Coordinates of C-alpha atoms in Angstrom, one line a residue:
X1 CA -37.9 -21.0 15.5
X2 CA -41.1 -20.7 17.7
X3 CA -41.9 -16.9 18.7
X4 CA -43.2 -15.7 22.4
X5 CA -45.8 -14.1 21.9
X6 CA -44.3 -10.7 23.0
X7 CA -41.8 -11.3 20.0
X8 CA -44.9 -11.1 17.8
X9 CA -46.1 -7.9 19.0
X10 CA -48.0 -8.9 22.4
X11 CA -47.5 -7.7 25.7
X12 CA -49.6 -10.0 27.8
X13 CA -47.9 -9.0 31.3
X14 CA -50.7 -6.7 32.3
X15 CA -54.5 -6.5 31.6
X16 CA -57.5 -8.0 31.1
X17 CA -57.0 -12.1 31.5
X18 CA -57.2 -13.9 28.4
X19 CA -60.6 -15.7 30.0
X20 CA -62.7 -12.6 29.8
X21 CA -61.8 -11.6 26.1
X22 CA -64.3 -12.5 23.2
X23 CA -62.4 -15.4 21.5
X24 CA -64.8 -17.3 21.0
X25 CA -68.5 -17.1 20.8
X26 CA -69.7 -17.7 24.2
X27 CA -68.2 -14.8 25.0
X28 CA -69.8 -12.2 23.0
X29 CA -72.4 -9.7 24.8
X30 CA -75.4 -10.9 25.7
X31 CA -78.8 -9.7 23.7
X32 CA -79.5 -7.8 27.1
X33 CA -76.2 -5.3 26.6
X34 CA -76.7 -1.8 25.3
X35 CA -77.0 -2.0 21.3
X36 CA -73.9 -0.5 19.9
X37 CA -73.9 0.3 16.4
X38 CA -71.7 -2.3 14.3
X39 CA -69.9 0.8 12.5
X40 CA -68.7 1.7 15.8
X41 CA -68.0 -2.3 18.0
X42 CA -65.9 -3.6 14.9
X43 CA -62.9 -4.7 17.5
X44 CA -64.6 -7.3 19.3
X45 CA -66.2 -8.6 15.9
X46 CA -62.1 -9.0 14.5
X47 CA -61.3 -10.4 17.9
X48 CA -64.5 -13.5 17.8
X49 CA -63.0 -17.2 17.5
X50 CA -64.3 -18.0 14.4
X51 CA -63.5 -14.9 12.8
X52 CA -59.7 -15.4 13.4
X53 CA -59.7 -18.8 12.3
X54 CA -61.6 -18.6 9.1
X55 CA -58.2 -15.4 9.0
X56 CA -55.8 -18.4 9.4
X57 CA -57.2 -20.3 7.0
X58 CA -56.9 -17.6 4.0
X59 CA -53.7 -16.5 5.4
X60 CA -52.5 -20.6 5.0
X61 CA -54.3 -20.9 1.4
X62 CA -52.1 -17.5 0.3
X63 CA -48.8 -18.7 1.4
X64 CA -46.2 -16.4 1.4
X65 CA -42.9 -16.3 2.5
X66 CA -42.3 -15.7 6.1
X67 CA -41.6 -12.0 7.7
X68 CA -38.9 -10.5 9.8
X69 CA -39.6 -13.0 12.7
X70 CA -38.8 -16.2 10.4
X71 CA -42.3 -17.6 11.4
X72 CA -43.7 -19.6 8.6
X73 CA -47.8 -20.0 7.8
X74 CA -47.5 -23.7 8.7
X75 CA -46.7 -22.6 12.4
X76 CA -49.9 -20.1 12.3
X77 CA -52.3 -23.2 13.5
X78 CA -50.3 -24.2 16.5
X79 CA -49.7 -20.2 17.0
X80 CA -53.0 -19.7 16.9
X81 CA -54.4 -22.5 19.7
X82 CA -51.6 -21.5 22.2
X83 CA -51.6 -17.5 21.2
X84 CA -55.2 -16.8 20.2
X85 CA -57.0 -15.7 23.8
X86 CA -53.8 -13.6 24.0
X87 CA -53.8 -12.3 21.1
X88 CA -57.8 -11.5 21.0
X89 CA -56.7 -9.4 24.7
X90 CA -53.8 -7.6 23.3
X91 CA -56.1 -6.2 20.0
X92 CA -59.3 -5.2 22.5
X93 CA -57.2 -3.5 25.2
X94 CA -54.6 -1.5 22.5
X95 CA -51.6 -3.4 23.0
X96 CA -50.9 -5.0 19.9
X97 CA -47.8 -3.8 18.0
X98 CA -47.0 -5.0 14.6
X99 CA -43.6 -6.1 13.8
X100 CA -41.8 -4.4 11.1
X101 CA -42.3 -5.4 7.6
X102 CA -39.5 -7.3 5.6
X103 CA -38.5 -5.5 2.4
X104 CA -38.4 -7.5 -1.0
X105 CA -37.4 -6.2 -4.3
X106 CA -39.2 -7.6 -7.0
X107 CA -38.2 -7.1 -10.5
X108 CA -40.8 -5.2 -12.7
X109 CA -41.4 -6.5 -16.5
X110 CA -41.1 -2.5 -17.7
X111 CA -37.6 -3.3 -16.2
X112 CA -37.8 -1.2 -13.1
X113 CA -38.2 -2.3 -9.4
X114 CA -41.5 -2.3 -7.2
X115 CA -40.8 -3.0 -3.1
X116 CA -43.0 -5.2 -1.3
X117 CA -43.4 -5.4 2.1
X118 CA -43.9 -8.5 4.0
X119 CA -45.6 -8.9 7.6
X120 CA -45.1 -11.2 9.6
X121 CA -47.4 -13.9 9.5
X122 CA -49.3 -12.9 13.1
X123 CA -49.7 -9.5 11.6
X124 CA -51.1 -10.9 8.0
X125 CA -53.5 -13.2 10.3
X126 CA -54.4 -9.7 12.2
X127 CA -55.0 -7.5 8.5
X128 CA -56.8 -10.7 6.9
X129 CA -59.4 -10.6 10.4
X130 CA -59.6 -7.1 10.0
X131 CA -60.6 -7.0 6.2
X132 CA -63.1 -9.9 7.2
X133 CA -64.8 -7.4 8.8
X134 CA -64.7 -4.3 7.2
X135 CA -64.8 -5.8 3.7
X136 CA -68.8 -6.0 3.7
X137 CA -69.4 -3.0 5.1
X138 CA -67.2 -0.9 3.2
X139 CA -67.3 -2.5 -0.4
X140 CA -71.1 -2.0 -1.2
X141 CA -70.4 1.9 -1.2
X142 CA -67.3 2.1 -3.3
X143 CA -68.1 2.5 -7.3
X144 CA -69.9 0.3 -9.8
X145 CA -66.5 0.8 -11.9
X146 CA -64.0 -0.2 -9.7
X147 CA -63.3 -3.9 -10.1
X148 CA -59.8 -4.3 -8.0
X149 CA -59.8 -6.6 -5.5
X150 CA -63.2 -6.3 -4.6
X151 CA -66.1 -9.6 -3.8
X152 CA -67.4 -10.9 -7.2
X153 CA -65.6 -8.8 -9.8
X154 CA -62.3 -9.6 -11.6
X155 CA -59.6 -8.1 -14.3
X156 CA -62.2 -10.1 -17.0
X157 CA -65.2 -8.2 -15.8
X158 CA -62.9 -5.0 -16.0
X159 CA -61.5 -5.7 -19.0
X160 CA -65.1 -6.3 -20.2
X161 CA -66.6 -2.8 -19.2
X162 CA -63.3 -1.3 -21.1
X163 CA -64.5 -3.0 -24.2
X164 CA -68.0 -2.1 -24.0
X165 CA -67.0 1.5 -23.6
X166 CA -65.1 1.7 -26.6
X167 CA -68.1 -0.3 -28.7
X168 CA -70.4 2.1 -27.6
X169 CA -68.2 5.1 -29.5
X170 CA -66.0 6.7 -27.0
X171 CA -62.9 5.6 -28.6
X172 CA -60.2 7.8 -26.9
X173 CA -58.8 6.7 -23.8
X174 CA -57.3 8.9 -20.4
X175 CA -55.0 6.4 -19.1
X176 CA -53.6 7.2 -15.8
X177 CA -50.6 5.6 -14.2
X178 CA -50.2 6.8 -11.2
X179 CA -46.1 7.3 -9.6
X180 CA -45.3 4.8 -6.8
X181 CA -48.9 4.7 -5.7
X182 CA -48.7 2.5 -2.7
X183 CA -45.3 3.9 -1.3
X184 CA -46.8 7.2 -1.6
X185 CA -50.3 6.9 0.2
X186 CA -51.1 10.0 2.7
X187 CA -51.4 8.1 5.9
X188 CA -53.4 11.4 7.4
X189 CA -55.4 11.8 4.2
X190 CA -56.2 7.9 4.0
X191 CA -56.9 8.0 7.8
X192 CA -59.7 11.0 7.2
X193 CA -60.9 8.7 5.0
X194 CA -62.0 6.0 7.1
X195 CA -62.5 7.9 10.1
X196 CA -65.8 8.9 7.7
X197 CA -66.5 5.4 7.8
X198 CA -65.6 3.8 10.8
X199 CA -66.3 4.7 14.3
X200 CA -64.1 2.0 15.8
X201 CA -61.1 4.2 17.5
X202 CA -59.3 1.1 18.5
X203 CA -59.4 -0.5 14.8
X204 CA -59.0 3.1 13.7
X205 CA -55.5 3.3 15.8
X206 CA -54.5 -0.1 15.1
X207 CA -55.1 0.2 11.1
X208 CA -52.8 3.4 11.5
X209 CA -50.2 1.1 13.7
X210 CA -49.7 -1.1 10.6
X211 CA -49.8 1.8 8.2
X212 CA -46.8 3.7 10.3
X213 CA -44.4 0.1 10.9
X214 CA -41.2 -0.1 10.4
X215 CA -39.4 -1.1 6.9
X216 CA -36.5 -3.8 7.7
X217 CA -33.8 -3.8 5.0
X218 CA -30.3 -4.2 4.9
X219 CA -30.1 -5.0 8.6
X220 CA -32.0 -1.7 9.8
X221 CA -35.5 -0.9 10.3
X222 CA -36.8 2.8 8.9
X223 CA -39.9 4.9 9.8
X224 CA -42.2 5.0 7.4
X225 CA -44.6 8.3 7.4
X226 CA -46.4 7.5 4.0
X227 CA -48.0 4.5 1.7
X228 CA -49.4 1.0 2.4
X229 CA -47.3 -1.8 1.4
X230 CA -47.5 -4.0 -0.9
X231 CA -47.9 -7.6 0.9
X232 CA -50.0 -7.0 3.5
X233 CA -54.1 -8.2 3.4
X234 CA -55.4 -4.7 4.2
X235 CA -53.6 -2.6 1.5
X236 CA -56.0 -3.2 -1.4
X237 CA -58.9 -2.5 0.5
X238 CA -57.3 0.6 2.0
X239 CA -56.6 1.9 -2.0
X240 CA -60.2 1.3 -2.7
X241 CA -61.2 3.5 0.1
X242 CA -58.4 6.5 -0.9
X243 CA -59.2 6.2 -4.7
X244 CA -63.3 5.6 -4.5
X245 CA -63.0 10.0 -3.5
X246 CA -61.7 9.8 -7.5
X247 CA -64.0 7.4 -8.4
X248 CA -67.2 8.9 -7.2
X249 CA -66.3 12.8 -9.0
X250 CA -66.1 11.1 -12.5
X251 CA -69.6 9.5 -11.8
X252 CA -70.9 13.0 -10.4
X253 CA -69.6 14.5 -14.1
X254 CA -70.7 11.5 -15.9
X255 CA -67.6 9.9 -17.2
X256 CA -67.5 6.6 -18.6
X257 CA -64.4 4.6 -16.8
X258 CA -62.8 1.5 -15.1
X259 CA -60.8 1.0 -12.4
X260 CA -58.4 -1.9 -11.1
X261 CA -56.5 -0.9 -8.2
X262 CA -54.2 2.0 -8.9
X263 CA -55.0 1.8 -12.7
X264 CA -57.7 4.0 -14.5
X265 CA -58.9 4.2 -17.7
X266 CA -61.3 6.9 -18.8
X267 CA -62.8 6.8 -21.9
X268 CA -64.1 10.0 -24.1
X269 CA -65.0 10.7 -27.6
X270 CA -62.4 12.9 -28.4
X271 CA -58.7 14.1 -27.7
X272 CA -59.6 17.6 -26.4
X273 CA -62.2 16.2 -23.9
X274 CA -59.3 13.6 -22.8
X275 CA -57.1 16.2 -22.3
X276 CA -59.8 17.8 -20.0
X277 CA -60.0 15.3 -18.4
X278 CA -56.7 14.0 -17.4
X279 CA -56.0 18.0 -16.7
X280 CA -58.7 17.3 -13.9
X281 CA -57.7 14.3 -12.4
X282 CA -54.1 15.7 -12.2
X283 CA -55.5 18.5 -9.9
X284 CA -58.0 16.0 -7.8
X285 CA -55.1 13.5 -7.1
X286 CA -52.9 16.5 -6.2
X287 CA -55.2 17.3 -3.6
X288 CA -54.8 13.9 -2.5
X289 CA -51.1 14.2 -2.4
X290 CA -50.7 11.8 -5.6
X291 CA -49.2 12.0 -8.4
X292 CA -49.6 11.1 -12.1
X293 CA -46.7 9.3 -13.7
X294 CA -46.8 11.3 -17.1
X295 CA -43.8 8.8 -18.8
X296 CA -46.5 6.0 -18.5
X297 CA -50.2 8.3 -18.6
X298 CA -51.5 9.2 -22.2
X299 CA -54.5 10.6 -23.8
X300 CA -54.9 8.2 -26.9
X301 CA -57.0 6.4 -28.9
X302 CA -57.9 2.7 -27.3
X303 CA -56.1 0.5 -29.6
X304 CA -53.0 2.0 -28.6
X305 CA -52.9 1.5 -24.6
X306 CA -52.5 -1.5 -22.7
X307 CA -55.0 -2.2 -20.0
X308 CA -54.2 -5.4 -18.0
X309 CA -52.3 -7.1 -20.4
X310 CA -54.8 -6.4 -23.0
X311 CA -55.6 -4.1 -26.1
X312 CA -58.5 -3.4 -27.6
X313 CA -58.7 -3.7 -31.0
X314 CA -61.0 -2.1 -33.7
X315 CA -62.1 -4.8 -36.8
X316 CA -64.7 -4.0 -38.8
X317 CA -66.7 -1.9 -36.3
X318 CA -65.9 -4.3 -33.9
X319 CA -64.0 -4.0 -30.3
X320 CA -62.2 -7.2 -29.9
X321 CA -59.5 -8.1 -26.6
X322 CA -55.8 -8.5 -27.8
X323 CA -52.9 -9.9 -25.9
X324 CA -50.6 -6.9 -25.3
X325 CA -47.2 -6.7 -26.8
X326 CA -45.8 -5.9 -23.7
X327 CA -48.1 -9.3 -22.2
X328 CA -46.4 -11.3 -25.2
X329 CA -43.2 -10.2 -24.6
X330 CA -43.3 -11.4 -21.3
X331 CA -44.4 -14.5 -21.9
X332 CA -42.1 -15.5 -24.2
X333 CA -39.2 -14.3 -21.8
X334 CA -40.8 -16.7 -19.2
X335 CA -41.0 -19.9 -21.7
X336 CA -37.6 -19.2 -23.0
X337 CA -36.6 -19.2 -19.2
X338 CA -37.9 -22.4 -18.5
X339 CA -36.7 -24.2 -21.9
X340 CA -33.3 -22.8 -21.9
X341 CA -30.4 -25.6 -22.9
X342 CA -28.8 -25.6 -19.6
X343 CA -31.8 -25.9 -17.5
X344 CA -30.6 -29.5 -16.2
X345 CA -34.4 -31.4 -16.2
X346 CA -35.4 -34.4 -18.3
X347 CA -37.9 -33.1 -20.9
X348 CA -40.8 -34.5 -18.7
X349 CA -39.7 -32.1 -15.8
X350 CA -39.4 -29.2 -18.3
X351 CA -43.0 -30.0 -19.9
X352 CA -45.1 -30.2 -16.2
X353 CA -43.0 -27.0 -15.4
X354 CA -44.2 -25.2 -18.6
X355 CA -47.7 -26.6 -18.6
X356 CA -48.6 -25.4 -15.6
X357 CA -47.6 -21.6 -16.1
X358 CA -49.4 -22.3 -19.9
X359 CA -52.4 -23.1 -18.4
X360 CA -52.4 -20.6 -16.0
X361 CA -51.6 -17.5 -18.6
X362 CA -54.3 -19.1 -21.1
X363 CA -56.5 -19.4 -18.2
X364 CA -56.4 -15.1 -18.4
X365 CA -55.3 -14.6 -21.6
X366 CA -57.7 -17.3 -23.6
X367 CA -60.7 -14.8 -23.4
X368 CA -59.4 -13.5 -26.4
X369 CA -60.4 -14.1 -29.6
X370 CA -57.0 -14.8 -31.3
X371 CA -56.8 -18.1 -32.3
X372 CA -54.7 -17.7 -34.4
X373 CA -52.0 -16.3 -32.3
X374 CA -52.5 -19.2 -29.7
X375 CA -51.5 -21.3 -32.5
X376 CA -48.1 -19.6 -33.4
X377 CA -47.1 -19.5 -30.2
X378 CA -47.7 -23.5 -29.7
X379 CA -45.4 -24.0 -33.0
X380 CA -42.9 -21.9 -31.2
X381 CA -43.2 -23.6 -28.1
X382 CA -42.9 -26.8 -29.7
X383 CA -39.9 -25.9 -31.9
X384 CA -38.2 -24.7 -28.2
X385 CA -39.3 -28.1 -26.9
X386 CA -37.3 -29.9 -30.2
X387 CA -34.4 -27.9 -30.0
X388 CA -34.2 -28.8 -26.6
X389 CA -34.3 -32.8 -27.3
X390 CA -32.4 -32.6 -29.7
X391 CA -29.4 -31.0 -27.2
X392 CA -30.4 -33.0 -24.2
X393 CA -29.1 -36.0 -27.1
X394 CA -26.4 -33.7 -27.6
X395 CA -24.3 -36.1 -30.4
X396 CA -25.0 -37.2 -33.4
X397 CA -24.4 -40.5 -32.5
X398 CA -27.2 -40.6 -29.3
X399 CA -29.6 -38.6 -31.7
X400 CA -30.0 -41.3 -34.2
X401 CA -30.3 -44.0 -32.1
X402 CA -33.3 -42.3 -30.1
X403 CA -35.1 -41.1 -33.2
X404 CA -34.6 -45.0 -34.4
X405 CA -36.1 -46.3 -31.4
X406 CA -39.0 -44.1 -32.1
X407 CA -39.6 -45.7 -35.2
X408 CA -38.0 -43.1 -37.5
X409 CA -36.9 -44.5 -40.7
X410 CA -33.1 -44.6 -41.2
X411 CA -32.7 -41.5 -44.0
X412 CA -34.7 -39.1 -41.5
X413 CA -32.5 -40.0 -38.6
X414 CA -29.7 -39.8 -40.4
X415 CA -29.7 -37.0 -41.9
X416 CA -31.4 -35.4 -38.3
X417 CA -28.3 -36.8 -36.7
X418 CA -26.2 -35.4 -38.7
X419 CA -27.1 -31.4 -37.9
X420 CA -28.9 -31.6 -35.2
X421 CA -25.5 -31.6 -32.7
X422 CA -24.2 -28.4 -33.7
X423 CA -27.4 -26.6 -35.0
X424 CA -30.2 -27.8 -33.1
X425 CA -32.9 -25.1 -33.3
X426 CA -32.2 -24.6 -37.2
X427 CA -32.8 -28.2 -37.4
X428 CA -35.8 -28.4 -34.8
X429 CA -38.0 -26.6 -37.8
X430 CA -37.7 -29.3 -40.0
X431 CA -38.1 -32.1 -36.8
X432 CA -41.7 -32.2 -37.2
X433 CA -41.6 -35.7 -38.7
X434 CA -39.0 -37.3 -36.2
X435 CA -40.2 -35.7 -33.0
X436 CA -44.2 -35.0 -33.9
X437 CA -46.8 -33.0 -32.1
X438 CA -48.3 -36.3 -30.6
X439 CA -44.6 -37.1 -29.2
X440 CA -45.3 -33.9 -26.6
X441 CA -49.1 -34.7 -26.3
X442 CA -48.0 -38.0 -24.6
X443 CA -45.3 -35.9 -22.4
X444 CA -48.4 -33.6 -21.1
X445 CA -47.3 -30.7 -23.0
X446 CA -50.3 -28.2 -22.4
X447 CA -51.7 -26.6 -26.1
X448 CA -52.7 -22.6 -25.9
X449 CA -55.1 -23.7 -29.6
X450 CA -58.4 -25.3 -28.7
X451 CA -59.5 -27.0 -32.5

């Protein structure tokens, strides 16, 4: 249902008129005005036309599922023509209030629970303008090491540096996980912060606004006093700002780390000087008003943590990037998910469905150099894939005829026929003949090998 724009957080009955507010660019100060510094203008610079649009677009391109006002990101363009000038004089003059975020629950692979919180679409256009803005002038300061969510750099380039730390000899690892970082952000401490770096009070007071709205579960919407949800734009950047304080002392002392988001790895030559430091960034996060999670933080040598899904393993002198356990394990929940006998698609349906999340996890987990495993898990994919045929024929009967119209001599179907009902994945590892690797080539299956 289309919002007013009061529902979305404006109040346009008073002020400026929407015809003197810098939506677009004939409206920004002329080259006569008094020079501001752009540290301290940044409102009317989230507030210009094109600014707010190239915000719509990302916002569109993201997706998402639509906040507490039911306002989906196809309705953001239409929004945005009839809205925008509105919406531009609400953010300059300090009227814009964000609508409470919707609470999901997401289950966590470790098994536990993580709560995101969803704005509403206006407000995710409002964050992404915002962290147009502050994105390049903030990110050139933050750390070398820090690789989360930041202009050029990735979870490959992080997991990268890792391994180029532990080639160069500092084989013992400070991992640091730290407890329900994102519900548990100071907003005072994270507000200090930026205050350092911005001198914009209005995006200083609105940045707090979406820090301090309301959590709507259940029916009922609850203050929040600390943490940055998960969901909106501006969060990630926010982190960077609150954790680059970390960051910055283990360059001063001249540690040898990586950081992605919330996660840090520190790497050392030893256990004792591990244990110093993770004794030091227990009392700096403190300080912070953070805490580290000590079921999930270790001192340990490399091979044995996890860092993004991968490992680093030690062969003959050399590091080398593993798929984790816990990565593997996950993926094979997912494929069994989507191959399971009573998932009620034609095996071309099942095989675009599986291809596409193949592709994707070997499009970040192929930078390894595991072969080898990629090919295991292709014959176990395939052997799911058989099983599944062979059940989708279901009888004995159905089976032979199909594996005859394939061309399958009459001993192999027979005797396929004649298990295959009531055992099919025994008998999908001795399929190979009747139901060949090229028979899911043609079907678009996607391999995780490269010959």
């Amino acid at each position: 249902m289309k919002q007013e724009p009061r529902q979305l957080g404006l109040d346009v009955s008073h002020g400026v008129s929407a015809g003197g507010m810098p939506f677009s660019a004939e409206t920004e100060p002329s080259a006569q005005a008094s020079p501001k510094p752009i540290w301290s203008d940044l409102m009317a610079k989230v507030c210009e036309h094109q600014n707010l649009q190239d915000a719509c677009k990302r916002v569109k391109r993201n997706k998402g599922s639509p906040g507490v006002d039911g306002m989906t990101v196809d309705e953001l363009d239409t929004y945005l023509r009839e809205h925008g000038p509105d919406l531009a004089a609400a953010l300059l003059a300090g009227r814009y209030i964000p609508q409470p975020i919707r609470a999901v629950t997401i289950a966590k692979p470790d098994g536990g629970e993580r709560i995101l919180g969803i704005p509403t679409v206006v407000d995710r256009l409002v964050q992404q303008a915002v962290l147009q803005v502050l994105t390049p002038l903030l990110d050139p300061g933050f750390s070398e090491d820090s690789y989360g969510f930041r202009p050029g750099r990735s979870a490959h380039a992080a997991v990268r540096r890792a391994q180029a730390h532990v080639q160069s000899g500092k084989q013992w690892v400070v991992d640091v996980d730290l407890a329900k970082f994102f519900d548990r952000v100071n907003h005072d401490i994270l507000m200090g912060r930026l205050a350092k770096r911005i001198g914009d009070k209005a995006l200083l007071r609105l940045i707090r606004r979406y820090l301090e709205a309301g959590m709507f579960a259940r029916g009922l919407v609850t203050d929040r006093h600390e943490g940055t949800p998960q969901g909106g734009p501006l969060s990630p950047l926010l982190a960077n700002v609150l954790l680059d304080e970390v960051d910055k002392e283990l360059e001063r002392r001249g540690h040898s780390f990586v950081r992605y988001a919330d996660d840090l790895n520190v790497y050392v030559g030893s256990k004792r000087a591990g244990e110093r430091v993770m004794a030091h960034l227990r009392a700096h996060y403190a300080k912070l008003k953070l805490a580290v999670n000590e079921s999930k933080s270790a001192v340990a040598p490399a091979p044995e943590r996890k860092f993004l899904g991968f490992t680093l393993e030690v062969t003959g002198g050399q590091v080398q990037l593993a798929v984790s356990k816990a990565a593997l394990a996950t993926f094979q929940h997912r494929v069994r998910q989507m191959t399971r006998r009573c998932i009620g698609q034609s095996m071309t349906e099942v095989i675009r469905t599986l291809s596409d999340y193949l592709r994707g996890w070997y499009g970040y987990f192929g930078i390894t150099q595991e072969q080898y495993r990629m090919q295991n898990l292709d014959s176990w994919i395939r052997r799911r894939l058989r099983s599944l045929q062979l059940n989708q024929w279901r009888h004995g009967r159905v089976i032979y005829q199909r594996l005859r119209a394939f061309g399958i001599n009459d001993r192999q179907s027979r005797g396929v026929a004649q298990y295959a009902g009531r055992w099919a994945w025994l008998t999908a590892h001795h399929a190979n003949s009747v139901l060949p690797n090229r028979y899911f080539t043609k079907l678009g299956l996607y391999f995780l090998f490269k010959k």
